[in-house]
Short mmCIF file of C-alpha atoms in Angstrom, two decimals:
data_model
loop_
_atom_site.label_atom_id
_atom_site.label_comp_id
_atom_site.label_asym_id
_atom_site.label_seq_id
_atom_site.Cartn_x
_atom_site.Cartn_y
_atom_site.Cartn_z
CA MET A 1461 -0.27 -0.16 0.17
CA THR A 1462 1.24 3.79 -0.97
CA HIS A 1463 1.09 5.65 1.93
CA ASN A 1464 0.29 9.54 2.46
CA HIS A 1465 0.80 11.19 -1.02
CA GLN A 1466 -0.61 15.11 -0.58
CA THR A 1467 -3.48 16.31 -2.74
CA GLU A 1468 -6.15 19.36 -2.84
CA ASP A 1469 -8.01 18.19 -5.69
CA TYR A 1470 -9.61 14.58 -4.02
CA ILE A 1471 -12.77 13.49 -5.68
CA VAL A 1472 -14.53 10.73 -3.34
CA ASN A 1473 -14.78 7.78 -6.10
CA SER A 1474 -15.52 3.81 -5.99
CA CYS A 1475 -11.93 3.16 -4.33
CA THR A 1476 -12.72 5.44 -1.45
CA MET A 1477 -13.13 3.46 1.92
CA PHE A 1478 -12.92 5.90 4.52
CA ILE A 1479 -11.91 9.55 5.40
CA LYS A 1480 -11.31 10.61 8.92
CA PRO A 1481 -9.78 14.07 10.05
CA LYS A 1482 -6.47 14.36 11.07
CA GLU A 1483 -4.82 17.08 13.07
CA TYR A 1484 -2.39 19.05 12.21
CA GLY A 1485 -1.51 21.77 14.02
CA ASN A 1486 -4.14 23.76 14.79
CA LYS A 1487 -5.70 22.87 11.29
CA VAL A 1488 -8.25 19.84 10.41
CA PHE A 1489 -6.67 17.52 7.56
CA SER A 1490 -8.34 14.52 5.80
CA LEU A 1491 -6.63 11.01 5.82
CA ILE A 1492 -8.63 9.51 3.15
CA GLY A 1493 -8.19 5.36 2.86
CA GLU A 1494 -8.47 3.95 -0.64
CA VAL A 1495 -8.47 0.32 -1.55
CA GLU A 1496 -4.77 0.75 -2.42
CA ASP A 1497 -3.72 3.75 -1.32
CA GLU A 1498 -3.56 6.81 1.55
CA ILE A 1499 -4.15 10.20 0.61
CA LEU A 1500 -3.70 13.35 2.74
CA SER A 1501 -5.87 16.21 1.98
CA PRO A 1502 -5.57 19.98 3.67
CA LEU A 1503 -9.55 20.02 3.13
CA LYS A 1504 -11.80 18.87 6.21
CA PRO A 1505 -13.23 15.87 5.69
CA PHE A 1506 -16.75 17.26 5.42
CA SER A 1507 -15.57 19.33 2.61
CA ILE A 1508 -14.63 16.49 0.71
CA ILE A 1509 -17.96 14.70 0.71
CA GLN A 1510 -19.78 18.27 -0.39
CA LYS A 1511 -17.00 18.44 -3.63
CA GLY A 1512 -17.59 15.02 -3.83
CA CYS A 1513 -21.37 15.69 -4.41
CA SER A 1514 -20.89 18.47 -6.71
CA TYR A 1515 -18.43 17.00 -8.90
CA TYR A 1516 -21.40 14.05 -9.57
CA GLY A 1517 -23.99 16.90 -10.57
CA VAL A 1518 -25.63 17.37 -6.85
CA ASP A 1519 -25.31 19.51 -3.80
CA TYR A 1520 -24.80 17.98 -0.64
CA GLU A 1521 -27.89 19.68 1.06
CA GLY A 1522 -30.07 18.01 -2.30
CA ARG A 1523 -28.69 14.87 -1.51
CA ARG A 1524 -29.24 15.17 1.87
CA LYS A 1525 -32.94 16.15 1.72
CA GLY A 1526 -33.43 13.01 -0.87
CA THR A 1527 -32.42 10.84 1.80
CA ARG A 1528 -34.82 12.33 4.64
CA LEU A 1529 -37.34 11.74 2.06
CA LEU A 1530 -36.94 8.12 1.68
CA ILE A 1531 -35.87 7.05 5.02
CA ASP A 1532 -36.75 9.85 7.53
CA TYR A 1533 -34.20 10.37 9.80
CA SER A 1534 -33.38 13.87 10.51
CA ARG A 1535 -29.44 13.55 12.12
CA LYS A 1536 -26.36 11.66 11.20
CA LEU A 1537 -27.92 11.21 7.81
CA PRO A 1538 -26.42 8.38 5.00
CA ILE A 1539 -25.81 10.53 1.60
CA LEU A 1540 -25.73 8.82 -1.96
CA ILE A 1541 -22.95 10.48 -3.74
CA GLU A 1542 -22.78 8.44 -6.80
CA PRO A 1543 -25.46 6.02 -7.83
CA ILE A 1544 -24.51 4.56 -10.77
CA ASN A 1545 -21.10 3.53 -8.78
CA ASN A 1546 -22.98 2.75 -5.58
CA ILE A 1547 -21.58 5.73 -3.73
CA TYR A 1548 -22.90 5.87 -0.57
CA THR A 1549 -21.22 7.24 2.63
CA PHE A 1550 -22.26 7.89 6.30
CA CYS A 1551 -20.68 9.63 8.92
CA THR A 1552 -20.41 9.06 12.91
CA ALA A 1553 -21.03 12.22 14.01
CA SER A 1554 -22.44 15.82 12.83
CA PRO A 1555 -20.94 16.52 9.74
CA GLU A 1556 -20.16 19.87 11.35
CA ASN A 1557 -18.25 17.94 13.74
CA PRO A 1558 -14.02 18.44 13.40
CA LYS A 1559 -13.96 14.46 14.56
CA CYS A 1560 -16.64 12.86 11.92
CA ILE A 1561 -15.49 10.00 10.14
CA TRP A 1562 -16.86 9.08 6.59
CA PHE A 1563 -17.32 5.41 5.61
CA PHE A 1564 -18.41 4.09 2.21
CA ALA A 1565 -20.34 1.42 2.65
CA GLU A 1566 -19.41 -0.68 -0.53
CA HIS A 1567 -16.19 -1.35 1.11
CA ILE A 1568 -17.29 -2.72 4.88
CA LYS A 1569 -17.24 -6.48 4.92
CA ASP A 1570 -17.42 -6.62 8.84
CA TYR A 1571 -16.87 -4.49 12.16
CA ARG A 1572 -16.48 -5.29 15.60
CA ARG A 1573 -16.57 -3.73 19.11
CA VAL A 1574 -12.90 -3.23 20.45
CA SER A 1575 -13.90 -1.38 23.17
CA ALA A 1576 -17.01 1.23 24.12
CA ARG A 1577 -15.81 4.25 22.02
CA GLU A 1578 -13.99 2.14 19.61
CA THR A 1579 -14.76 -0.47 16.40
CA LEU A 1580 -13.06 -2.07 14.48
CA VAL A 1581 -13.58 -2.04 11.16
CA ILE A 1582 -12.94 -4.99 8.09
CA PHE A 1583 -12.62 -3.55 4.61
CA ARG A 1584 -13.25 -6.07 1.83
CA ASN A 1585 -9.86 -5.79 0.63
CA ASN A 1586 -8.91 -7.19 4.21
CA GLN A 1587 -7.41 -4.04 5.56
CA SER A 1588 -8.94 -3.55 8.90
CA HIS A 1589 -8.34 -0.49 11.17
CA ILE A 1590 -9.61 0.56 14.80
CA PHE A 1591 -11.67 3.49 14.64
CA PRO A 1592 -12.75 5.91 17.36
CA VAL A 1593 -16.68 5.39 16.94
CA SER A 1594 -18.87 3.23 19.35
CA TYR A 1595 -20.22 -0.09 17.84
CA ASN A 1596 -24.14 1.27 18.37
CA THR A 1597 -23.29 4.18 16.42
CA PHE A 1598 -21.36 2.60 13.68
CA ASN A 1599 -23.84 -0.37 13.81
CA THR A 1600 -26.66 2.14 13.38
CA GLN A 1601 -25.39 4.19 10.74
CA MET A 1602 -24.42 0.93 8.69
CA LEU A 1603 -28.60 0.13 8.93
CA ARG A 1604 -29.65 3.73 7.90
CA THR A 1605 -27.39 3.36 4.74
CA SER A 1606 -28.88 -0.33 3.91
CA HIS A 1607 -32.41 1.24 4.30
CA LEU A 1608 -31.51 3.94 2.47
CA GLN A 1609 -30.14 1.77 -0.41
CA MET A 1610 -33.25 -0.75 -0.37
CA LYS A 1611 -35.37 2.01 -0.45
CA LEU A 1612 -33.26 3.53 -3.46
CA MET A 1613 -33.51 0.21 -5.10
CA GLN A 1614 -36.98 -0.59 -4.72
CA ARG A 1615 -38.11 2.93 -6.37
CA VAL A 1616 -35.77 1.91 -8.95
CA GLU A 1617 -37.42 -1.03 -10.07
CA PHE A 1618 -40.77 -0.30 -9.29
CA SER A 1619 -40.20 2.46 -12.56
CA GLN A 1620 -38.56 -0.24 -14.41
CA LYS A 1621 -41.54 -2.35 -14.15
CA LYS A 1622 -43.42 0.55 -14.94
CA LEU A 1623 -41.41 1.44 -17.60
CA ALA A 1624 -41.66 -2.15 -19.17
CA PHE A 1625 -45.25 -2.41 -18.89
CA LEU A 1626 -45.71 0.63 -20.81
CA LEU A 1627 -43.64 -0.62 -23.69
CA HIS A 1628 -44.36 -3.94 -23.80
CA GLY A 1629 -47.94 -4.48 -22.42
CA SER A 1630 -47.30 -7.06 -20.38
CA LYS A 1631 -49.60 -6.55 -16.85
CA PRO A 1632 -47.17 -5.84 -14.09
CA SER A 1633 -48.07 -9.05 -11.50
CA LYS A 1634 -50.20 -8.61 -8.28
CA ALA A 1635 -47.00 -8.52 -6.17
CA SER A 1636 -45.89 -5.46 -7.74
CA GLU A 1637 -50.10 -3.49 -8.06
CA SER A 1638 -49.79 -4.09 -4.58
CA HIS A 1639 -45.84 -2.80 -3.65
CA GLU A 1640 -46.99 0.22 -6.09
CA LEU A 1641 -49.91 0.95 -3.89
CA TYR A 1642 -48.40 0.27 -1.04
CA LEU A 1643 -45.04 2.69 -2.21
CA ASN A 1644 -48.04 5.47 -3.29
CA LYS A 1645 -49.20 5.64 0.31
CA LYS A 1646 -45.39 6.56 1.56
#
């Protein structure tokens, strides 16, 4: 694994596993863990997340509002940065909190409690790191992110079925009709 080259123009991508704050004197930088690399950025983690959303054509606030509409939470919301490559991220504290760490769900293989305030995270590339976040917080955030992914997938599948019906005239099944009624009530 290459270690710590610096960049100011980092863009979140499908190799990003986590972004955590790193203090340098009185400034907060970001240590970015990628599948094959670690990168240091002079930007704060939240700025990198906001910049990532903008790069993929949406603003962070829009993504946040979209998450709220889909899963109805109000704090520490998971964010869909880019849907085609399944780039979902979640935070461990309020995004403005200087200790907030961002994780990218697609890369998390497993996680375990180490102590009251620490969690061991095992990534899909078999790297593991201990992070200063409680197991309960980490687990709650993983579940919220899964909930967001599931809700979005259901809506995409529903619209694909509707399109297939319009294009091919095949009647939707009873299950998808009742699913449509359920979604329309929400």
